[in-house]
Amino acid sequence: MTRRVFFRGWMYVAMVIPLALAAYTAFADPFESGGPIGSQTSDGYGALGPVVKQPIEFPHYIHAGPREKGGMEIDCMYCHTYARRSAVSGIPRLSKCIGCHQSIESVKDKPRIKLLFDYWAKQQAIPWKKVHDLPDFVRFNHERHIQRFIFKQDRPTREVCGYCHGDVASMTTARRVKALSMGWCVSCHEKDHKIDAVSEKTSHGPSDCWQCHK
Amino acid sequence: MSQSGINRRDFLTVLGLGGTTIVLGGCGNTSIESGAELVESYVQPENFVVPGVGVYYASTCAQCPSACGIMGRVREGRILKLEGNPESNISGGRICSLGQAAVQHHYSPDRLIKPMVRDNGSLQPTTWEKALALLNAKLAPAAGAGRHVWLTGPMSGHQQILLRNLVDVSVATDHVVYDALSTAVETSVNRKLFGVDQPVALIDKAALILSFGSDFLGAGDSPISAARQYARFRKAARRGLLVQIEPRMTLTGANADRWVPIAPGTEGVFALGLARELLQRKEYLGNFSAELLAAVEPYDKDTVSRITGVRADLIPHLTATLWEHTPSLVLAGRYPQGHAHGSRNTAAIALLNVVLQNQGKTLLRGAELPFPQMAPTAGDFKSFAELNKLMSAGQCRSILFHHTNPVYSAPAFMQFAENLQKVPFKAAWVTEPDETAMQCDLVLPLISPLEDFGTHVAASQPDGFEISIQQPLMGKLYADTRSFGDVLLDLLKQIKPDSYKSFPDYYAYLKSALINAKSAFDPQADGEEFWENALSSGVLRRPAPLLPLSAMEIKPEMIQQPAPSSIDVRYPFSLIPSVSPSFRDGRPANLPWLQESPDTLTTVVWDSWVELHPSTASAMQVREGDVLIIESAHGSIQAKAYLMPGLHPDSVAVPIGQGHESYGRYATGVGVNPLKILDPIFDQETGELALYATKVAIRKTDRNERISKDEGPTNLQQGRKLVATLAADRVDLAKETPIVIR
């Protein structure tokens, strides 16, 4: 009999967890940052991805970071130029990196820049590793999101990219900080979003399965 | 239950909690793997390259010899999908299922990626350097007596030119082109009757097509080109009529207005009966000799009906229809060719074109080719049979295979595999090891056609002369694979270094050869510009008018039909090894997209089957799925029964293409190969294998297995009479109420 009482008590505790998670999902801000390793985002799943070691430790904070912290505030889309016209944002071509760095004498001797010019000398593409990977059955489209939030709503690029990628401008190499899971996507699609910068009209993101699973 | 401490309520609660946990876990991002894959990045791409956005490149499909122009959608350096090239006169922007599946051929997990050499009886990986050293040693002039033979599939373009040059400069070397589904009988008849190998048949110019088993929409020479013409033929102000006469329904037969089953091998008799009826009208009489008129005289409609099994009143009916629909076009397919009297059978059919005066209207001579050395070489069986004799006599020193798999497709009576063992050195160039390659001493990995350069020329060109350009749609998947053109060039450089040293690779040779030929297409263009334009459009076209076709004298013996044969009680059925549009001679059977695509007439997938007419099946008490033994004098196979109304009752049909013993994970062990049990019967005039002359017996086993097919019950309309049907000849269109669409 004692065993039975213990079992029931454990069950009540266990039932509270999904309820708490459901409440958290309903009210949490989907644009929150990931937090430390092991922390959970709105849909209750591990958000912060592992540290991905890249062939060159690219310092996003120098290129895109705020001026007051020594950054150059370069717009994300200056390098990730494909994001506004393709499903993928793409990695900038090597010639784009060299295009600027061949004229910046002050950092040419830095180890990372030397490595960059080594790849250029060999005319070899840098084998960057994918950080924000989605399962093969999911089709995310950068172009539609960028066109809607940056060009129609006129929001800052850093903020819009940050909805999904976190504040990359404060990172060295990028690291996943959002869950990128279906519940997390849907939580944003369910919100009201203004259709453009001037209108008060709002709409939701699509909720049809086939929009993402084709 | 209560004694164990868990009651029903507890159990259900725990079940609910467990379910919640599982559901939440299932929605997780478990397949997201940061850092597991590389991102495609570029050093300095062309401006039009946008990751995530496909770019289309023109090339040529190499799945069959039709030389259809294709466009490949390439993204991040990978070929994803093929479409037709609208610039191509042959494909006109269309593509068939066989062409679509070329992507799978390219990405096949069974691709050969290293050269293999036979060592102690088994094939072991080696390097190209060692492989080529072995090849050169075996092909050296002093390596012994006997012939070196290149055995290839049908070829055209510059690869053919290089191979011919190599054969010409090599000592004791021959080139044999083999095609298991050869139409060399028809070629021979055309040469005798019209003076050309293959007249151009203008389907869209005909008002009525009378086809004797020609599957031009399915497994024909150029199904895409023919289907485009057929669409125009059907959409004409006066809709074209198609009458198909054949022992087993083809895809073309299924599209016909009137499909007529005929006893196998009696097509010529029917044609002569029709010719006799037509010649009763003075307009058709022409200037035929009295001997020829006497030769067709015995074929009155009742005699023809008795021999062919076709209703006698069809002949006057068809004669009247032909009179009303001019010009017509008469086509002969593989069925009439595949008999001991195949040439005479086909000639009798071709005679109808002469009687109906179709030359110059729907049947013309192709334009003169500016580069005849690029013209396609079709395969035949006779040369292959002679090679087999050479091998059997031990007079073949080496044999080199490319784009052909005779160990699979040669009938068992030839004992080709056994004779191959008598050849001291065998080499094969393949993308994926097949039965023939597995018996070779050296197996060399080829790049896939989607990674290669090349030129192709179609046999039938209804509109001028066109060279289809093949270019890589993506980089090489495997570093150790090579182009066949590069191999030929390397071998030529060893023998004639001065002539070929200026070409570092096949690409350089091809580019130089095409730029040298620009005067035939665009004499004003700069060389580089001409080359870039050719790659961009995928075709080089030279408009040229079709020429009139003259008819040669037809002698009575050319159309003489044999006396009807009596039924062999041991082997009462005619075997029809049917040709599928997807599997052709069996080489595409390793493509699972084609395996899982339902057969166009039966909807069967991933298997072989034997077709029986329902009346035959009823008489033998055979149900669908009964495993039957099909036995000829030269072997037997087993397959599941499928009841096929579109079949002559005295025939059984088994599709060609399955039954591979060693051809990758998708083809091996699937179905049976009907080519293996063919009887040694040959066309008396040409020596070609009579594909449809084998007689078989059917025996039941005690097994019944389910057939994997998409269709439901065909005779009962899913068990309910959904749509009332009536035989076509019982419909009086005058009494039907027309449907008016407003």
CSV table of N, CA and C in Angstrom, one decimal, chain B residues 12-123:
chain,number,residue,atom,x,y,z
B,12,LEU,N,-3.4,3.5,-16.6
B,12,LEU,CA,-3.8,4.4,-17.7
B,12,LEU,C,-3.1,5.7,-17.5
B,13,THR,N,-3.0,6.2,-16.3
B,13,THR,CA,-2.3,7.5,-16.0
B,13,THR,C,-0.8,7.4,-16.5
B,14,VAL,N,-0.2,6.4,-16.1
B,14,VAL,CA,1.2,6.2,-16.5
B,14,VAL,C,1.3,6.2,-18.1
B,15,LEU,N,0.4,5.4,-18.7
B,15,LEU,CA,0.4,5.3,-20.1
B,15,LEU,C,0.2,6.7,-20.8
B,16,GLY,N,-0.7,7.5,-20.2
B,16,GLY,CA,-0.9,8.9,-20.7
B,16,GLY,C,0.4,9.8,-20.5
B,17,LEU,N,1.0,9.7,-19.4
B,17,LEU,CA,2.2,10.5,-19.1
B,17,LEU,C,3.4,10.0,-20.1
B,18,GLY,N,3.4,8.7,-20.2
B,18,GLY,CA,4.5,8.2,-21.2
B,18,GLY,C,4.2,8.7,-22.6
B,19,GLY,N,2.9,8.7,-23.0
B,19,GLY,CA,2.6,9.1,-24.3
B,19,GLY,C,3.0,10.6,-24.5
B,20,THR,N,2.7,11.4,-23.5
B,20,THR,CA,3.0,12.8,-23.6
B,20,THR,C,4.5,13.0,-23.8
B,21,THR,N,5.3,12.3,-23.0
B,21,THR,CA,6.7,12.4,-23.1
B,21,THR,C,7.2,12.0,-24.5
B,22,ILE,N,6.6,10.9,-25.0
B,22,ILE,CA,7.0,10.4,-26.4
B,22,ILE,C,6.7,11.5,-27.4
B,23,VAL,N,5.4,12.1,-27.3
B,23,VAL,CA,5.0,13.1,-28.3
B,23,VAL,C,6.0,14.3,-28.2
B,24,LEU,N,6.3,14.8,-27.0
B,24,LEU,CA,7.1,15.9,-26.9
B,24,LEU,C,8.5,15.6,-27.4
B,25,GLY,N,9.0,14.4,-27.1
B,25,GLY,CA,10.3,14.0,-27.6
B,25,GLY,C,10.3,13.9,-29.1
B,26,GLY,N,9.2,13.4,-29.7
B,26,GLY,CA,9.2,13.3,-31.2
B,26,GLY,C,9.2,14.6,-31.9
B,27,CYS,N,8.7,15.7,-31.2
B,27,CYS,CA,8.8,17.0,-31.8
B,27,CYS,C,10.1,17.7,-31.7
B,28,GLY,N,11.0,17.0,-31.1
B,28,GLY,CA,12.4,17.7,-30.9
B,28,GLY,C,13.2,17.8,-32.2
B,29,ASN,N,14.3,18.5,-32.0
B,29,ASN,CA,15.2,18.7,-33.2
B,29,ASN,C,16.3,17.7,-33.2
B,30,THR,N,15.9,16.4,-33.1
B,30,THR,CA,16.9,15.4,-33.0
B,30,THR,C,17.7,15.2,-34.2
B,31,SER,N,17.2,15.6,-35.4
B,31,SER,CA,18.1,15.4,-36.6
B,31,SER,C,18.9,16.6,-37.0
B,32,ILE,N,18.9,17.6,-36.1
B,32,ILE,CA,19.7,18.8,-36.4
B,32,ILE,C,21.1,18.5,-35.8
B,33,GLU,N,22.1,18.5,-36.7
B,33,GLU,CA,23.4,18.2,-36.3
B,33,GLU,C,24.3,19.4,-36.6
B,34,SER,N,24.6,20.3,-35.7
B,34,SER,CA,25.5,21.4,-36.0
B,34,SER,C,26.9,20.9,-36.3
B,35,GLY,N,27.5,21.3,-37.3
B,35,GLY,CA,28.9,21.0,-37.6
B,35,GLY,C,29.1,19.6,-38.3
B,36,ALA,N,28.0,18.9,-38.5
B,36,ALA,CA,28.1,17.6,-39.1
B,36,ALA,C,28.3,17.6,-40.7
B,37,GLU,N,27.8,18.7,-41.3
B,37,GLU,CA,27.9,18.8,-42.8
B,37,GLU,C,28.7,20.0,-43.1
B,38,LEU,N,29.2,20.0,-44.4
B,38,LEU,CA,29.9,21.2,-44.8
B,38,LEU,C,28.9,22.1,-45.6
B,39,VAL,N,29.1,23.4,-45.6
B,39,VAL,CA,28.3,24.3,-46.4
B,39,VAL,C,29.0,24.5,-47.7
B,40,GLU,N,28.2,24.4,-48.8
B,40,GLU,CA,28.8,24.6,-50.1
B,40,GLU,C,29.2,26.0,-50.3
B,41,SER,N,30.5,26.2,-50.5
B,41,SER,CA,31.0,27.6,-50.7
B,41,SER,C,31.9,27.7,-51.9
B,42,TYR,N,32.0,28.8,-52.4
B,42,TYR,CA,32.8,29.0,-53.7
B,42,TYR,C,33.9,29.9,-53.5
B,43,VAL,N,34.9,29.8,-54.5
B,43,VAL,CA,36.0,30.7,-54.5
B,43,VAL,C,35.7,32.0,-55.2
B,44,GLN,N,35.3,31.8,-56.5
B,44,GLN,CA,34.9,32.9,-57.3
B,44,GLN,C,33.9,32.4,-58.3
B,45,PRO,N,32.6,32.3,-57.9
B,45,PRO,CA,31.6,31.7,-58.8
B,45,PRO,C,31.2,32.7,-59.9
B,46,GLU,N,30.6,32.2,-61.0
B,46,GLU,CA,30.0,33.0,-62.0
B,46,GLU,C,28.9,33.9,-61.3
B,47,ASN,N,28.6,35.0,-61.9
B,47,ASN,CA,27.6,35.9,-61.3
B,47,ASN,C,26.2,35.3,-61.1
B,48,PHE,N,25.9,34.3,-62.1
B,48,PHE,CA,24.5,33.8,-62.0
B,48,PHE,C,24.4,32.7,-61.0
B,49,VAL,N,25.5,32.3,-60.3
B,49,VAL,CA,25.4,31.2,-59.4
B,49,VAL,C,24.9,31.7,-58.0
B,50,VAL,N,23.7,31.3,-57.6
B,50,VAL,CA,23.2,31.7,-56.4
B,50,VAL,C,22.9,30.4,-55.6
B,51,PRO,N,23.5,30.2,-54.4
B,51,PRO,CA,23.2,28.9,-53.7
B,51,PRO,C,21.7,28.9,-53.4
B,52,GLY,N,21.2,27.7,-53.6
B,52,GLY,CA,19.7,27.5,-53.3
B,52,GLY,C,18.9,27.8,-54.5
B,53,VAL,N,19.4,28.4,-55.6
B,53,VAL,CA,18.7,28.6,-56.8
B,53,VAL,C,19.3,27.8,-57.9
B,54,GLY,N,18.4,27.0,-58.6
B,54,GLY,CA,18.9,26.1,-59.6
B,54,GLY,C,19.3,26.8,-60.9
B,55,VAL,N,20.3,26.3,-61.6
B,55,VAL,CA,20.7,26.9,-62.9
B,55,VAL,C,20.6,25.7,-63.9
B,56,TYR,N,20.1,26.0,-65.1
B,56,TYR,CA,19.9,24.9,-66.0
B,56,TYR,C,21.0,24.9,-67.1
B,57,TYR,N,21.5,23.7,-67.3
B,57,TYR,CA,22.5,23.6,-68.4
B,57,TYR,C,22.0,22.6,-69.4
B,58,ALA,N,22.3,22.8,-70.6
B,58,ALA,CA,21.9,21.9,-71.7
B,58,ALA,C,22.9,20.8,-71.9
B,59,SER,N,22.3,19.6,-72.2
B,59,SER,CA,23.2,18.5,-72.5
B,59,SER,C,22.3,17.5,-73.3
B,60,THR,N,22.8,16.2,-73.4
B,60,THR,CA,22.1,15.2,-74.2
B,60,THR,C,21.9,14.0,-73.4
B,61,CYS,N,20.7,13.4,-73.4
B,61,CYS,CA,20.4,12.2,-72.7
B,61,CYS,C,21.1,11.0,-73.4
B,62,ALA,N,21.8,10.2,-72.6
B,62,ALA,CA,22.5,9.0,-73.1
B,62,ALA,C,21.8,7.7,-72.7
B,63,GLN,N,20.6,7.8,-72.3
B,63,GLN,CA,19.9,6.5,-71.8
B,63,GLN,C,19.5,5.6,-73.0
B,64,CYS,N,19.3,6.2,-74.2
B,64,CYS,CA,19.0,5.4,-75.4
B,64,CYS,C,19.6,6.1,-76.5
B,65,PRO,N,19.6,5.6,-77.7
B,65,PRO,CA,20.3,6.3,-78.8
B,65,PRO,C,19.4,7.4,-79.5
B,66,SER,N,18.3,7.8,-78.9
B,66,SER,CA,17.5,8.8,-79.5
B,66,SER,C,18.1,10.2,-79.6
B,67,ALA,N,19.2,10.5,-78.7
B,67,ALA,CA,19.9,11.8,-78.7
B,67,ALA,C,19.0,12.9,-78.4
B,68,CYS,N,18.1,12.8,-77.4
B,68,CYS,CA,17.2,13.8,-77.0
B,68,CYS,C,18.0,14.9,-76.2
B,69,GLY,N,17.7,16.2,-76.6
B,69,GLY,CA,18.3,17.3,-75.9
B,69,GLY,C,17.7,17.4,-74.5
B,70,ILE,N,18.5,17.6,-73.4
B,70,ILE,CA,17.9,17.7,-72.1
B,70,ILE,C,18.5,19.0,-71.4
B,71,MET,N,17.8,19.4,-70.4
B,71,MET,CA,18.3,20.5,-69.5
B,71,MET,C,18.5,19.9,-68.1
B,72,GLY,N,19.6,20.1,-67.5
B,72,GLY,CA,19.8,19.6,-66.1
B,72,GLY,C,19.7,20.8,-65.1
B,73,ARG,N,18.9,20.6,-64.1
B,73,ARG,CA,18.8,21.7,-63.0
B,73,ARG,C,19.9,21.4,-62.0
B,74,VAL,N,20.9,22.3,-61.9
B,74,VAL,CA,22.0,22.2,-61.1
B,74,VAL,C,22.0,23.1,-59.9
B,75,ARG,N,22.2,22.7,-58.7
B,75,ARG,CA,22.2,23.5,-57.5
B,75,ARG,C,23.4,23.2,-56.7
B,76,GLU,N,24.1,24.2,-56.2
B,76,GLU,CA,25.3,24.0,-55.4
B,76,GLU,C,26.2,22.8,-56.0
B,77,GLY,N,26.3,22.9,-57.3
B,77,GLY,CA,27.2,22.0,-58.0
B,77,GLY,C,26.7,20.6,-58.1
B,78,ARG,N,25.4,20.4,-57.8
B,78,ARG,CA,24.8,19.0,-57.9
B,78,ARG,C,23.7,19.0,-58.9
B,79,ILE,N,23.6,17.9,-59.7
B,79,ILE,CA,22.5,17.8,-60.6
B,79,ILE,C,21.3,17.2,-59.9
B,80,LEU,N,20.2,17.9,-60.0
B,80,LEU,CA,19.0,17.5,-59.2
B,80,LEU,C,17.9,16.9,-60.1
B,81,LYS,N,17.7,17.4,-61.3
B,81,LYS,CA,16.5,17.0,-62.0
B,81,LYS,C,16.8,17.3,-63.5
B,82,LEU,N,16.3,16.4,-64.4
B,82,LEU,CA,16.5,16.6,-65.8
B,82,LEU,C,15.1,17.0,-66.4
B,83,GLU,N,15.2,17.8,-67.4
B,83,GLU,CA,14.0,18.2,-68.2
B,83,GLU,C,14.4,18.1,-69.7
B,84,GLY,N,13.4,18.3,-70.6
B,84,GLY,CA,13.8,18.3,-72.0
B,84,GLY,C,14.3,19.7,-72.4
B,85,ASN,N,15.1,19.7,-73.4
B,85,ASN,CA,15.7,21.0,-73.9
B,85,ASN,C,14.8,21.5,-75.0
B,86,PRO,N,14.2,22.7,-74.8
B,86,PRO,CA,13.3,23.2,-75.9
B,86,PRO,C,14.0,23.5,-77.2
B,87,GLU,N,15.3,23.7,-77.1
B,87,GLU,CA,16.1,24.0,-78.4
B,87,GLU,C,16.2,22.7,-79.2
B,88,SER,N,16.1,21.6,-78.6
B,88,SER,CA,16.3,20.3,-79.4
B,88,SER,C,15.1,20.0,-80.3
B,89,ASN,N,15.4,19.7,-81.5
B,89,ASN,CA,14.3,19.3,-82.5
B,89,ASN,C,13.8,17.9,-82.1
B,90,ILE,N,14.6,17.2,-81.4
B,90,ILE,CA,14.2,15.8,-81.2
B,90,ILE,C,13.3,15.7,-79.9
B,91,SER,N,13.8,16.3,-78.8
B,91,SER,CA,12.9,16.3,-77.6
B,91,SER,C,11.9,17.4,-77.5
B,92,GLY,N,12.3,18.6,-78.1
B,92,GLY,CA,11.4,19.7,-78.0
B,92,GLY,C,11.0,20.1,-76.6
B,93,GLY,N,11.8,19.9,-75.7
B,93,GLY,CA,11.5,20.3,-74.3
B,93,GLY,C,10.8,19.2,-73.5
B,94,ARG,N,10.7,18.0,-74.1
B,94,ARG,CA,10.1,16.9,-73.4
B,94,ARG,C,11.1,15.9,-73.0
B,95,ILE,N,10.8,15.0,-72.0
B,95,ILE,CA,11.7,13.9,-71.6
B,95,ILE,C,10.8,12.7,-71.2
B,96,CYS,N,11.4,11.5,-71.3
B,96,CYS,CA,10.6,10.3,-71.0
B,96,CYS,C,11.1,9.8,-69.6
B,97,SER,N,10.4,8.8,-69.1
B,97,SER,CA,10.8,8.3,-67.8
B,97,SER,C,12.2,7.7,-67.7
B,98,LEU,N,12.6,7.1,-68.8
B,98,LEU,CA,13.9,6.6,-68.9
B,98,LEU,C,15.0,7.7,-68.7
B,99,GLY,N,14.7,8.8,-69.4
B,99,GLY,CA,15.6,10.0,-69.3
B,99,GLY,C,15.6,10.6,-67.9
B,100,GLN,N,14.4,10.7,-67.3
B,100,GLN,CA,14.3,11.2,-65.9
B,100,GLN,C,15.2,10.4,-65.0
B,101,ALA,N,15.2,9.1,-65.2
B,101,ALA,CA,15.9,8.2,-64.3
B,101,ALA,C,17.5,8.2,-64.5
B,102,ALA,N,17.9,9.0,-65.4
B,102,ALA,CA,19.4,9.1,-65.6
B,102,ALA,C,20.1,9.7,-64.4
B,103,VAL,N,19.4,10.5,-63.6
B,103,VAL,CA,19.9,11.1,-62.4
B,103,VAL,C,20.3,9.9,-61.4
B,104,GLN,N,19.4,8.9,-61.4
B,104,GLN,CA,19.6,7.8,-60.5
B,104,GLN,C,20.8,6.9,-60.9
B,105,HIS,N,21.0,6.9,-62.2
B,105,HIS,CA,22.1,6.1,-62.8
B,105,HIS,C,23.4,6.8,-62.3
B,106,HIS,N,23.4,8.1,-62.3
B,106,HIS,CA,24.5,9.0,-61.9
B,106,HIS,C,24.8,8.8,-60.4
B,107,TYR,N,23.8,8.8,-59.6
B,107,TYR,CA,24.0,8.8,-58.1
B,107,TYR,C,23.9,7.3,-57.6
B,108,SER,N,23.9,6.3,-58.4
B,108,SER,CA,23.7,5.0,-58.0
B,108,SER,C,24.8,4.6,-56.9
B,109,PRO,N,24.3,3.9,-55.8
B,109,PRO,CA,25.3,3.5,-54.8
B,109,PRO,C,26.1,2.3,-55.3
B,110,ASP,N,25.8,1.7,-56.5
B,110,ASP,CA,26.5,0.6,-57.0
B,110,ASP,C,27.5,1.0,-58.0
B,111,ARG,N,27.8,2.3,-58.2
B,111,ARG,CA,28.7,2.8,-59.2
B,111,ARG,C,30.1,2.1,-58.9
B,112,LEU,N,30.8,1.8,-60.0
B,112,LEU,CA,32.2,1.3,-59.9
B,112,LEU,C,33.1,2.5,-59.7
B,113,ILE,N,33.9,2.5,-58.7
B,113,ILE,CA,34.7,3.8,-58.4
B,113,ILE,C,36.2,3.5,-58.5
B,114,LYS,N,36.6,2.3,-58.7
B,114,LYS,CA,38.0,2.0,-58.8
B,114,LYS,C,38.2,1.0,-59.9
B,115,PRO,N,39.3,1.0,-60.7
B,115,PRO,CA,39.6,0.0,-61.6
B,115,PRO,C,39.8,-1.4,-60.9
B,116,MET,N,39.3,-2.4,-61.5
B,116,MET,CA,39.4,-3.7,-60.9
B,116,MET,C,40.1,-4.7,-61.9
B,117,VAL,N,41.0,-5.5,-61.3
B,117,VAL,CA,41.7,-6.5,-62.1
B,117,VAL,C,41.5,-7.9,-61.5
B,118,ARG,N,41.4,-8.9,-62.4
B,118,ARG,CA,41.2,-10.2,-61.9
B,118,ARG,C,42.5,-10.8,-61.4
B,119,ASP,N,42.5,-11.2,-60.1
B,119,ASP,CA,43.7,-11.7,-59.5
B,119,ASP,C,43.3,-13.0,-58.7
B,120,ASN,N,43.8,-14.1,-59.1
B,120,ASN,CA,43.5,-15.4,-58.5
B,120,ASN,C,42.0,-15.6,-58.5
B,121,GLY,N,41.4,-15.3,-59.6
B,121,GLY,CA,40.0,-15.6,-59.9
B,121,GLY,C,39.0,-14.6,-59.4
B,122,SER,N,39.4,-13.6,-58.6
B,122,SER,CA,38.4,-12.6,-58.2
B,122,SER,C,38.9,-11.2,-58.6
B,123,LEU,N,38.0,-10.3,-58.7
B,123,LEU,CA,38.3,-8.9,-59.1
B,123,LEU,C,38.8,-8.2,-57.9
